[in-house]
Amino acid sequence: MPIRSALLAGLALAAALAAPARAAPDPLAPTGRIDAPPAAASPTPPMGWNPWNAFRTDVDEAKIRSSAEALVRTGLAAKGYRFVNIDDGWVLRRLADGRLQIRTSMFPSAATAPAATGSFRPFVGYIHRLGLKAGLYTDIGRNTCAQRWDNNKSPNHPIGSVAEREVGSYGHAAADMRTIFADWGFDYIKIDACGVADYGADSPVVRDGSYRAFPPLIRRGDVPGSDPAEVERLYADLGAAIRRWGGPNAVYSICDWGEADAAAWAPRHGNLWRTSPDIEFSWASMLANMDSALDGALYAGPGHWNDPDMLAIGHAPFDAAHLTEARAHFTMWAIMAAPLLLGFDLRHAPPALLDLVGNAEVIAVDQDAAGNQGVPYRSGATLAVVKRLAAPGARAVALLNRSDRPALARVDWRQLGLAPGSTARVRDLWARRDRTPARDAIALRLPPHGAALLRVTGRPAPGSDAYLDAMPARVTVAADGLSRQTALPLGRFAARIGMTPDDAPLPPGPDGAAHGIGLFANSRLALRAEGGFGRFVATPLVRPGGGAVTFRIYADRRLVAERRIAPGAPAPALEAAIGGAKVVELVAAADAPGDGRPPMVGWVGARLLR
């Protein structure tokens, strides 16, 4: 190095060492904004088709094109199934200059300029001409999931040297996203995480020399042993590149299976984020994946959706011979506002399954413009899930029998937020007919694994539509109060409607229902008020077992109310004039944060008033 360059480098290093370290942002400081992906990319949950469950990597362009054509021919595209997504297996190798080479034996239309890499432009153009959108797959690590888990089964692994077979986007985020979105024209990207989870030194495919070791950033089922901050950084970098090259309408699917404390950060970056391991073709797996997202209503809304994985419909026990289970599966994904991604061979789809996944009234529940995810009410083996719809006085209700025996499932007017003693119209969405009007409650006897999906329209109870329970899509969990050491296990959410994170119900309101939000102290909630409300009211609660907590309310970053509450002490309602604020933020700050789990708190009866 020349002397002058060395001197300048030394001065720069000395200055960097002397400069004070940049402090990490205070997670409790109000920002006056909602940190979530652009709602324009997915104002409602994405719908479409993915070949993985049908073909894994044994797929080719002809299968995908004919499946896209089937979406149009069957009318499913007109009902919202618009995305046609390529999954793992499409990359042949990574060239020495860092570019990705397409497997043209799988996609012959890609054998075009530039000759070294090929181009997906012809394929994407064909999908677009059908009126559909196209999606692609990669991984945040060096390698993909099929390279690890389908190592001896896949016909379409990358080829070449160890370096050439590193086709994941680690170290190539900006270049890969530019290629995929700007050069090839894709509309959607699914980004897996096996590359940072399954290539440790003890992995069989590392031990045999097939791939380089990558110290795991995700240890499955072990948040303390994982590195959530680094996993978030990698996904955030990819997200920034996606927005740069794909624009605000590009859809970003985060697939880290709910690991690495994903609930705390993934909704800030992805338009959909996996809450579970891959779905398997069994009733137990469907229930487990459902449970992974069921309590996450405060983490979903326009632009960011909980994703319990693709639909297993079309595969036993959710095929045409098991329509009861298939309807139950589809019912629960619809009521949870989950993405609806089909994964069976549409070229040979039985009419009964096409009718099931094409039920426009059920799809409308999933795609409702309010963007609320349903709120669950459990009772033994049965489950009622209530979703507030955009139409005044309209609610969707899913009733599910999880068990192998017939069971009576029930929902009442308190859970629905309807006026006591009032009569409501009831529409059976699977039967496509109106039922007898109901009063005060609805009870249905369900067969084993049975489900019902109803649209109930009635007179709201006074004030019921003002509770945050009724508008979870307006809530963003900006800080959840947990650390890497105290994170909750998979499928558990720090912020819950009507209860604290340990399932203890909040105190009931005047109607006998437990309204409000329970979570941990050292937390911040951001409410998308959009200037439509004048007051916020809630009663602060600190559960015994911790120190005092200070509750603060901000309206567009302006402190409008504050109160310190001792654990277990009764507290009067905290009311704040929010003056038509666009963003209202609720902060609960513990006196002594410490290293342990912060105390549990509640914003009891939390409501936005006009």
XYZ file of N, CA and C in Angstrom, residues 20-218:
597
model
N -17.680 7.872 19.332
C -18.570 7.139 20.226
C -19.411 6.144 19.440
N -19.667 5.001 20.074
C -20.488 3.977 19.421
C -21.909 4.493 19.233
N -22.496 4.162 18.109
C -23.859 4.595 17.840
C -24.817 3.795 18.716
N -25.607 4.497 19.480
C -26.530 3.817 20.397
C -27.632 3.128 19.607
N -28.023 1.951 20.076
C -29.132 1.234 19.444
C -30.416 2.029 19.659
N -31.325 2.015 18.690
C -32.584 2.743 18.864
C -33.335 2.263 20.101
N -33.947 3.187 20.793
C -34.759 2.842 21.963
C -36.074 2.245 21.471
N -36.338 0.968 21.760
C -37.562 0.355 21.233
C -38.838 0.965 21.796
N -38.727 1.700 22.918
C -39.910 2.314 23.523
C -40.112 3.755 23.078
N -39.201 4.304 22.321
C -39.343 5.690 21.868
C -40.384 5.767 20.760
N -41.342 6.671 20.869
C -42.372 6.768 19.821
C -41.756 7.222 18.506
N -42.269 6.675 17.422
C -41.750 7.017 16.098
C -42.766 7.785 15.262
N -44.048 7.705 15.633
C -45.080 8.365 14.856
C -45.354 7.714 13.515
N -44.932 6.464 13.356
C -45.174 5.771 12.093
C -45.485 4.294 12.371
N -46.005 3.635 11.373
C -46.267 2.201 11.433
C -45.164 1.500 10.661
N -44.350 0.724 11.342
C -43.256 0.012 10.679
C -43.771 -1.321 10.155
N -44.205 -1.309 8.914
C -44.731 -2.507 8.265
C -44.491 -2.364 6.772
N -44.472 -3.478 6.037
C -44.248 -3.399 4.590
C -45.363 -2.637 3.891
N -45.135 -2.231 2.648
C -46.172 -1.498 1.916
C -47.448 -2.317 1.781
N -48.566 -1.733 2.162
C -49.839 -2.438 2.036
C -50.205 -2.663 0.580
N -49.641 -1.851 -0.312
C -49.974 -1.979 -1.732
C -49.576 -3.328 -2.286
N -48.530 -3.944 -1.715
C -48.075 -5.232 -2.238
C -49.074 -6.345 -1.961
N -49.721 -6.302 -0.825
C -50.677 -7.368 -0.480
C -51.735 -6.794 0.455
N -52.632 -5.956 -0.066
C -53.684 -5.400 0.794
C -54.579 -6.471 1.394
N -54.671 -7.613 0.726
C -55.332 -8.795 1.270
C -54.357 -9.963 1.143
N -54.601 -11.085 1.839
C -53.643 -12.193 1.786
C -53.441 -12.705 0.360
N -52.194 -12.962 -0.031
C -51.944 -13.470 -1.383
C -52.637 -14.811 -1.621
N -53.062 -15.008 -2.873
C -53.693 -16.251 -3.300
C -52.996 -16.731 -4.575
N -52.859 -18.050 -4.720
C -52.242 -18.554 -5.927
C -51.930 -20.030 -5.833
N -50.843 -20.417 -6.486
C -50.462 -21.835 -6.593
C -48.955 -21.957 -6.523
N -48.484 -23.001 -5.836
C -47.068 -23.305 -5.699
C -46.875 -24.797 -5.981
N -45.862 -25.182 -6.751
C -45.728 -26.582 -7.144
C -45.123 -27.509 -6.102
N -44.637 -26.966 -4.970
C -43.827 -27.791 -4.064
C -44.597 -29.004 -3.541
N -45.794 -28.809 -2.996
C -46.524 -29.935 -2.415
C -46.917 -30.966 -3.467
N -47.073 -30.539 -4.704
C -47.466 -31.471 -5.761
C -46.271 -32.190 -6.368
N -45.153 -31.461 -6.573
C -44.052 -32.024 -7.365
C -42.689 -31.942 -6.684
N -42.571 -31.211 -5.586
C -41.272 -30.887 -4.988
C -40.370 -30.324 -6.090
N -39.146 -30.848 -6.274
C -38.302 -30.294 -7.333
C -38.445 -31.055 -8.650
N -39.289 -32.076 -8.684
C -39.527 -32.807 -9.928
C -40.569 -32.058 -10.750
N -40.200 -30.884 -11.180
C -41.132 -29.977 -11.833
C -40.463 -29.437 -13.088
N -41.271 -28.994 -14.032
C -40.713 -28.385 -15.234
C -41.651 -27.281 -15.713
N -41.198 -26.578 -16.723
C -41.956 -25.440 -17.219
C -43.328 -25.849 -17.730
N -43.405 -27.004 -18.376
C -44.691 -27.446 -18.927
C -45.719 -27.654 -17.821
N -45.298 -28.255 -16.719
C -46.218 -28.467 -15.595
C -46.692 -27.134 -15.027
N -45.774 -26.199 -14.894
C -46.146 -24.919 -14.295
C -47.031 -24.120 -15.237
N -46.692 -24.100 -16.518
C -47.535 -23.373 -17.472
C -48.939 -23.969 -17.535
N -49.033 -25.284 -17.570
C -50.362 -25.898 -17.664
C -51.148 -25.686 -16.376
N -50.462 -25.605 -15.250
C -51.158 -25.311 -13.991
C -51.664 -23.872 -13.989
N -50.852 -22.953 -14.525
C -51.303 -21.566 -14.644
C -52.518 -21.477 -15.563
N -52.471 -22.200 -16.658
C -53.615 -22.222 -17.574
C -54.855 -22.783 -16.878
N -54.643 -23.785 -16.007
C -55.775 -24.370 -15.282
C -56.403 -23.361 -14.331
N -55.589 -22.505 -13.711
C -56.151 -21.464 -12.848
C -57.126 -20.594 -13.633
N -56.745 -20.274 -14.863
C -57.612 -19.430 -15.692
C -58.819 -20.219 -16.179
N -58.587 -21.423 -16.693
C -59.653 -22.223 -17.290
C -60.745 -22.583 -16.287
N -60.359 -22.874 -15.056
C -61.325 -23.292 -14.038
C -62.039 -22.129 -13.370
N -61.602 -20.900 -13.661
C -62.205 -19.736 -13.027
C -61.588 -19.368 -11.698
N -60.590 -20.135 -11.246
C -59.967 -19.817 -9.960
C -59.215 -18.488 -10.026
N -58.610 -18.196 -11.155
C -57.888 -16.923 -11.281
C -58.838 -15.751 -11.095
N -60.022 -15.852 -11.673
C -61.000 -14.768 -11.541
C -61.472 -14.608 -10.109
N -61.297 -15.643 -9.285
C -61.701 -15.578 -7.880
C -60.559 -15.142 -6.972
N -59.407 -14.829 -7.544
C -58.313 -14.268 -6.753
C -57.020 -15.053 -6.762
N -57.009 -16.288 -7.277
C -55.785 -17.085 -7.303
C -54.914 -16.600 -8.466
N -54.020 -15.664 -8.172
C -53.306 -14.945 -9.230
C -51.814 -15.242 -9.277
N -51.221 -15.706 -8.177
C -49.779 -15.921 -8.158
C -49.442 -17.352 -8.577
N -48.496 -17.477 -9.484
C -47.951 -18.767 -9.900
C -46.483 -18.743 -9.512
N -46.127 -19.508 -8.503
C -44.812 -19.393 -7.886
C -43.942 -20.609 -8.170
N -42.734 -20.374 -8.645
C -41.725 -21.424 -8.794
C -41.056 -21.617 -7.438
N -40.887 -22.860 -7.022
C -40.210 -23.137 -5.752
C -38.787 -23.619 -6.024
N -38.214 -24.347 -5.095
C -36.820 -24.764 -5.140
C -36.533 -25.639 -6.368
N -35.284 -25.588 -6.833
C -34.834 -26.483 -7.890
C -34.538 -25.823 -9.220
N -34.815 -24.534 -9.363
C -34.706 -23.898 -10.678
C -33.298 -23.442 -11.038
N -32.390 -23.343 -10.044
C -31.040 -22.828 -10.316
C -30.102 -23.979 -10.693
N -29.376 -23.821 -11.779
C -28.385 -24.825 -12.175
C -27.078 -24.629 -11.420
N -26.601 -23.393 -11.360
C -25.350 -23.086 -10.644
C -25.230 -21.576 -10.479
N -24.280 -21.181 -9.598
C -23.877 -19.775 -9.509
C -22.537 -19.638 -10.215
N -22.491 -18.747 -11.185
C -21.286 -18.568 -11.973
C -20.208 -17.838 -11.167
N -18.989 -17.877 -11.677
C -17.858 -17.275 -10.960
C -18.045 -15.778 -10.764
N -18.791 -15.133 -11.665
C -19.020 -13.690 -11.520
C -20.210 -13.377 -10.609
N -20.803 -14.413 -9.978
C -21.887 -14.219 -9.024
C -23.274 -14.336 -9.605
N -23.399 -14.386 -10.936
C -24.729 -14.486 -11.533
C -25.300 -15.892 -11.399
N -26.623 -15.976 -11.421
C -27.336 -17.246 -11.316
C -27.640 -17.785 -12.710
N -27.387 -19.067 -12.893
C -27.687 -19.714 -14.164
C -28.946 -20.550 -14.020
N -29.908 -20.314 -14.886
C -31.191 -21.023 -14.836
C -31.022 -22.433 -15.391
N -31.717 -23.386 -14.806
C -31.721 -24.763 -15.307
C -32.629 -24.818 -16.543
N -32.039 -24.679 -17.708
C -32.847 -24.603 -18.923
C -33.448 -25.943 -19.311
N -32.943 -27.044 -18.756
C -33.614 -28.323 -18.994
C -34.985 -28.333 -18.331
N -35.124 -27.567 -17.257
C -36.418 -27.427 -16.587
C -37.248 -26.326 -17.237
N -36.579 -25.229 -17.616
C -37.265 -24.084 -18.216
C -36.648 -23.792 -19.587
N -37.058 -24.519 -20.600
C -36.445 -24.326 -21.919
C -36.632 -22.936 -22.485
N -37.698 -22.240 -22.103
C -37.895 -20.888 -22.640
C -36.846 -19.921 -22.114
N -36.113 -20.321 -21.047
C -35.078 -19.454 -20.477
C -33.788 -19.505 -21.274
N -33.683 -20.413 -22.252
C -32.457 -20.544 -23.043
C -32.396 -19.415 -24.058
N -32.159 -18.232 -23.562
C -32.128 -17.033 -24.387
C -31.057 -16.112 -23.837
N -30.856 -14.990 -24.474
C -29.813 -14.059 -24.021
C -30.147 -13.522 -22.628
N -29.104 -13.315 -21.771
C -27.700 -13.652 -22.011
C -27.456 -15.157 -21.940
N -26.691 -15.671 -22.878
C -26.538 -17.116 -23.024
C -25.963 -17.778 -21.781
N -25.089 -17.075 -21.059
C -24.433 -17.699 -19.907
C -25.409 -18.025 -18.798
N -26.426 -17.206 -18.637
C -27.345 -17.383 -17.509
C -28.739 -17.784 -17.933
N -29.160 -17.388 -19.118
C -30.552 -17.538 -19.508
C -31.392 -16.450 -18.852
N -32.662 -16.390 -19.231
C -33.547 -15.362 -18.697
C -34.942 -15.929 -18.499
N -35.566 -15.515 -17.394
C -36.953 -15.903 -17.124
C -37.950 -14.959 -17.796
N -37.467 -13.967 -18.543
C -38.391 -13.008 -19.143
C -39.479 -13.675 -19.998
N -39.138 -14.666 -20.847
C -40.201 -15.296 -21.635
C -41.249 -15.995 -20.765
N -40.800 -16.699 -19.724
C -41.745 -17.391 -18.844
C -42.628 -16.388 -18.113
N -42.018 -15.377 -17.519
C -42.788 -14.376 -16.775
C -43.762 -13.662 -17.705
N -43.310 -13.368 -18.922
C -44.202 -12.719 -19.874
C -45.420 -13.573 -20.180
N -45.210 -14.894 -20.302
C -46.346 -15.787 -20.561
C -47.337 -15.754 -19.392
N -46.820 -15.818 -18.165
C -47.690 -15.777 -16.979
C -48.459 -14.455 -16.945
N -47.784 -13.374 -17.244
C -48.451 -12.066 -17.244
C -49.520 -11.981 -18.323
N -49.266 -12.575 -19.472
C -50.279 -12.529 -20.545
C -51.540 -13.304 -20.171
N -51.408 -14.250 -19.258
C -52.581 -14.966 -18.749
C -53.354 -14.137 -17.727
N -52.828 -12.964 -17.391
C -53.459 -12.135 -16.369
C -53.049 -12.519 -14.962
N -51.957 -13.267 -14.830
C -51.484 -13.761 -13.538
C -50.170 -13.090 -13.170
N -49.664 -13.415 -11.980
C -48.387 -12.886 -11.508
C -47.447 -14.042 -11.202
N -46.148 -13.773 -11.282
C -45.150 -14.831 -11.186
C -44.278 -14.646 -9.944
N -43.965 -15.775 -9.283
C -43.122 -15.751 -8.100
C -41.946 -16.699 -8.228
N -40.887 -16.439 -7.463
C -39.666 -17.240 -7.504
C -39.209 -17.529 -6.076
N -38.162 -18.333 -5.941
C -37.702 -18.852 -4.649
C -36.196 -18.656 -4.521
N -35.748 -18.338 -3.275
C -34.338 -18.417 -2.936
C -34.221 -18.624 -1.422
N -33.030 -18.476 -0.895
C -32.746 -18.715 0.524
C -31.849 -17.605 1.035
N -31.950 -17.283 2.346
C -31.059 -16.249 2.886
C -29.651 -16.779 3.134
N -29.471 -18.095 3.095
C -28.148 -18.677 3.282
C -27.443 -18.930 1.962
N -26.358 -19.698 2.028
C -25.621 -20.020 0.803
C -26.337 -21.097 -0.013
N -27.081 -21.948 0.674
C -27.701 -23.088 0.019
C -29.180 -23.156 0.366
N -29.932 -23.971 -0.349
C -31.379 -24.011 -0.216
C -31.831 -25.237 0.580
N -33.132 -25.322 0.785
C -33.686 -26.418 1.590
C -33.586 -27.759 0.874
N -33.878 -27.786 -0.431
C -33.826 -29.064 -1.148
C -32.420 -29.630 -1.159
N -31.393 -28.771 -1.185
C -30.021 -29.265 -1.176
C -29.697 -30.011 0.113
N -30.394 -29.672 1.183
C -30.183 -30.380 2.452
C -31.162 -31.524 2.634
N -32.435 -31.269 2.429
C -33.450 -32.234 2.846
C -33.916 -33.154 1.729
N -33.674 -32.783 0.479
C -33.983 -33.684 -0.638
C -32.695 -34.158 -1.299
N -31.643 -34.229 -0.525
C -30.318 -34.451 -1.085
C -30.218 -35.719 -1.909
N -30.920 -36.785 -1.484
C -30.835 -38.052 -2.199
C -32.082 -38.337 -3.020
N -33.004 -37.365 -3.065
C -34.276 -37.613 -3.739
C -34.512 -36.676 -4.911
N -33.919 -35.525 -4.911
C -34.244 -34.517 -5.908
C -33.536 -34.787 -7.232
N -34.253 -34.673 -8.341
C -33.597 -34.781 -9.654
C -32.992 -33.459 -10.118
N -33.174 -32.403 -9.338
C -32.795 -31.074 -9.811
C -31.978 -30.308 -8.785
N -30.840 -30.869 -8.406
C -29.921 -30.140 -7.542
C -28.985 -29.281 -8.391
N -28.481 -28.179 -7.819
C -27.434 -27.437 -8.520
C -26.216 -28.316 -8.785
N -25.472 -27.981 -9.810
C -24.320 -28.783 -10.209
C -23.052 -27.941 -10.112
N -21.891 -28.633 -10.289
C -20.618 -27.938 -10.313
C -19.860 -28.074 -9.010
N -18.939 -27.156 -8.793
C -18.119 -27.163 -7.583
C -18.953 -26.768 -6.372
N -18.331 -26.898 -5.193
C -19.024 -26.480 -3.968
C -19.445 -25.016 -4.073
N -18.557 -24.170 -4.578
C -18.889 -22.748 -4.715
C -20.004 -22.528 -5.733
N -19.977 -23.266 -6.833
C -21.009 -23.098 -7.856
C -22.387 -23.555 -7.368
N -22.381 -24.481 -6.416
C -23.654 -24.984 -5.894
C -24.194 -24.132 -4.744
N -23.517 -23.031 -4.437
C -24.010 -22.094 -3.414
C -24.933 -21.087 -4.094
N -26.187 -21.498 -4.269
C -27.135 -20.711 -5.070
C -28.073 -19.870 -4.219
N -27.939 -19.915 -2.880
C -28.710 -19.024 -2.030
C -28.212 -17.596 -2.152
N -28.939 -16.661 -1.559
C -28.655 -15.241 -1.764
C -27.721 -14.636 -0.730
N -27.129 -15.448 0.152
C -26.197 -14.920 1.147
C -24.998 -14.287 0.438
N -24.772 -12.997 0.706
C -23.688 -12.275 0.050
C -24.048 -11.770 -1.330
N -25.249 -12.047 -1.799
C -25.666 -11.643 -3.150
C -27.041 -10.982 -3.128
N -27.461 -10.451 -1.984
C -28.843 -9.977 -1.836
C -29.202 -8.954 -2.901
N -28.426 -7.901 -3.031
C -28.791 -6.828 -3.956
C -28.747 -7.307 -5.399
N -27.695 -8.044 -5.762
C -27.558 -8.493 -7.150
C -28.663 -9.482 -7.523
N -28.962 -10.426 -6.629
C -30.000 -11.414 -6.928
C -31.365 -10.760 -7.069
N -31.689 -9.826 -6.166
C -33.004 -9.188 -6.249
C -33.103 -8.305 -7.485
N -31.998 -7.685 -7.875
C -32.027 -6.905 -9.115
C -32.311 -7.820 -10.306
N -31.651 -8.970 -10.335
C -31.876 -9.915 -11.427
C -33.314 -10.402 -11.441
N -33.808 -10.827 -10.274
C -35.129 -11.457 -10.201
C -36.240 -10.467 -10.515
N -36.145 -9.255 -9.995
C -37.238 -8.290 -10.176
C -37.023 -7.371 -11.375
N -35.858 -6.737 -11.464
C -35.647 -5.753 -12.542
C -35.397 -6.429 -13.888
N -34.569 -7.487 -13.892
C -34.214 -8.124 -15.158
C -35.268 -9.135 -15.616
N -35.748 -9.944 -14.686
C -36.662 -11.027 -15.072
C -38.136 -10.654 -14.906
N -38.438 -9.664 -14.088
C -39.809 -9.169 -13.999
C -40.733 -9.908 -13.065
N -40.189 -10.647 -12.093
C -41.049 -11.366 -11.152
C -41.795 -10.384 -10.248
N -42.878 -10.890 -9.647
C -43.758 -10.076 -8.804
C -43.714 -10.498 -7.335
N -43.079 -11.634 -7.026
C -43.214 -12.275 -5.710
C -41.936 -13.069 -5.468
N -41.479 -13.076 -4.230
C -40.307 -13.877 -3.876
C -40.546 -14.564 -2.542
N -40.264 -15.866 -2.504
C -40.277 -16.631 -1.248
C -38.825 -16.888 -0.868
N -38.454 -16.492 0.359
C -37.069 -16.627 0.784
C -36.998 -17.524 2.012
N -36.444 -18.707 1.797
C -36.339 -19.749 2.814
C -35.150 -19.474 3.734
N -34.944 -20.355 4.727
C -33.888 -20.111 5.709
C -33.077 -21.354 6.049
N -33.242 -22.429 5.270
C -32.459 -23.633 5.575
C -30.965 -23.362 5.498
N -30.572 -22.425 4.638
C -29.152 -22.135 4.479
C -28.482 -21.599 5.721
N -29.261 -21.023 6.656
C -28.678 -20.522 7.907
C -29.100 -21.387 9.092
N -29.689 -22.555 8.798
C -30.159 -23.422 9.878
C -29.592 -24.835 9.804
N -29.356 -25.337 8.603
C -29.153 -26.782 8.439
C -27.823 -27.165 7.813
N -26.855 -26.256 7.837
C -25.548 -26.548 7.248
C -24.428 -26.360 8.270
N -24.720 -26.719 9.523
C -23.678 -26.698 10.542
C -22.640 -27.768 10.286
N -21.541 -27.718 11.041
C -20.444 -28.655 10.826
C -20.866 -30.107 10.992
N -21.928 -30.368 11.766
C -22.367 -31.739 11.988
C -23.390 -32.215 10.966
N -23.755 -31.363 10.006
C -24.738 -31.755 9.001
C -24.141 -32.824 8.088
N -24.898 -33.861 7.744
C -24.362 -34.921 6.881
C -23.845 -34.401 5.549
N -24.519 -33.383 4.978
C -24.084 -32.896 3.665
C -22.855 -32.001 3.776
N -22.527 -31.570 4.977
C -21.268 -30.847 5.206
C -20.151 -31.840 5.502
N -20.462 -32.841 6.328
C -19.451 -33.846 6.665
C -18.955 -34.603 5.441
N -19.847 -34.841 4.465
C -19.403 -35.596 3.283
C -18.754 -34.712 2.225
N -18.598 -33.404 2.532
C -17.894 -32.510 1.626
C -18.741 -31.897 0.534
N -20.057 -32.143 0.552
C -20.920 -31.602 -0.500
C -21.033 -30.082 -0.414
N -21.042 -29.569 0.825
C -21.259 -28.140 1.010
C -20.365 -27.623 2.120
N -20.125 -26.309 2.102
C -19.365 -25.658 3.169
C -20.219 -25.524 4.426
N -19.567 -25.545 5.566
C -20.278 -25.345 6.830
C -20.705 -23.889 6.960
N -21.882 -23.693 7.551
C -22.377 -22.359 7.880
C -22.866 -22.429 9.324
N -22.141 -21.783 10.266
C -22.571 -21.850 11.673
C -24.022 -21.407 11.804
N -24.880 -22.241 12.359
C -26.326 -21.952 12.325
C -26.691 -20.653 13.040
N -27.460 -19.825 12.343
C -28.080 -18.658 12.962
C -29.444 -19.034 13.536
N -30.025 -20.118 13.039
C -31.291 -20.644 13.556
C -31.049 -22.055 14.057
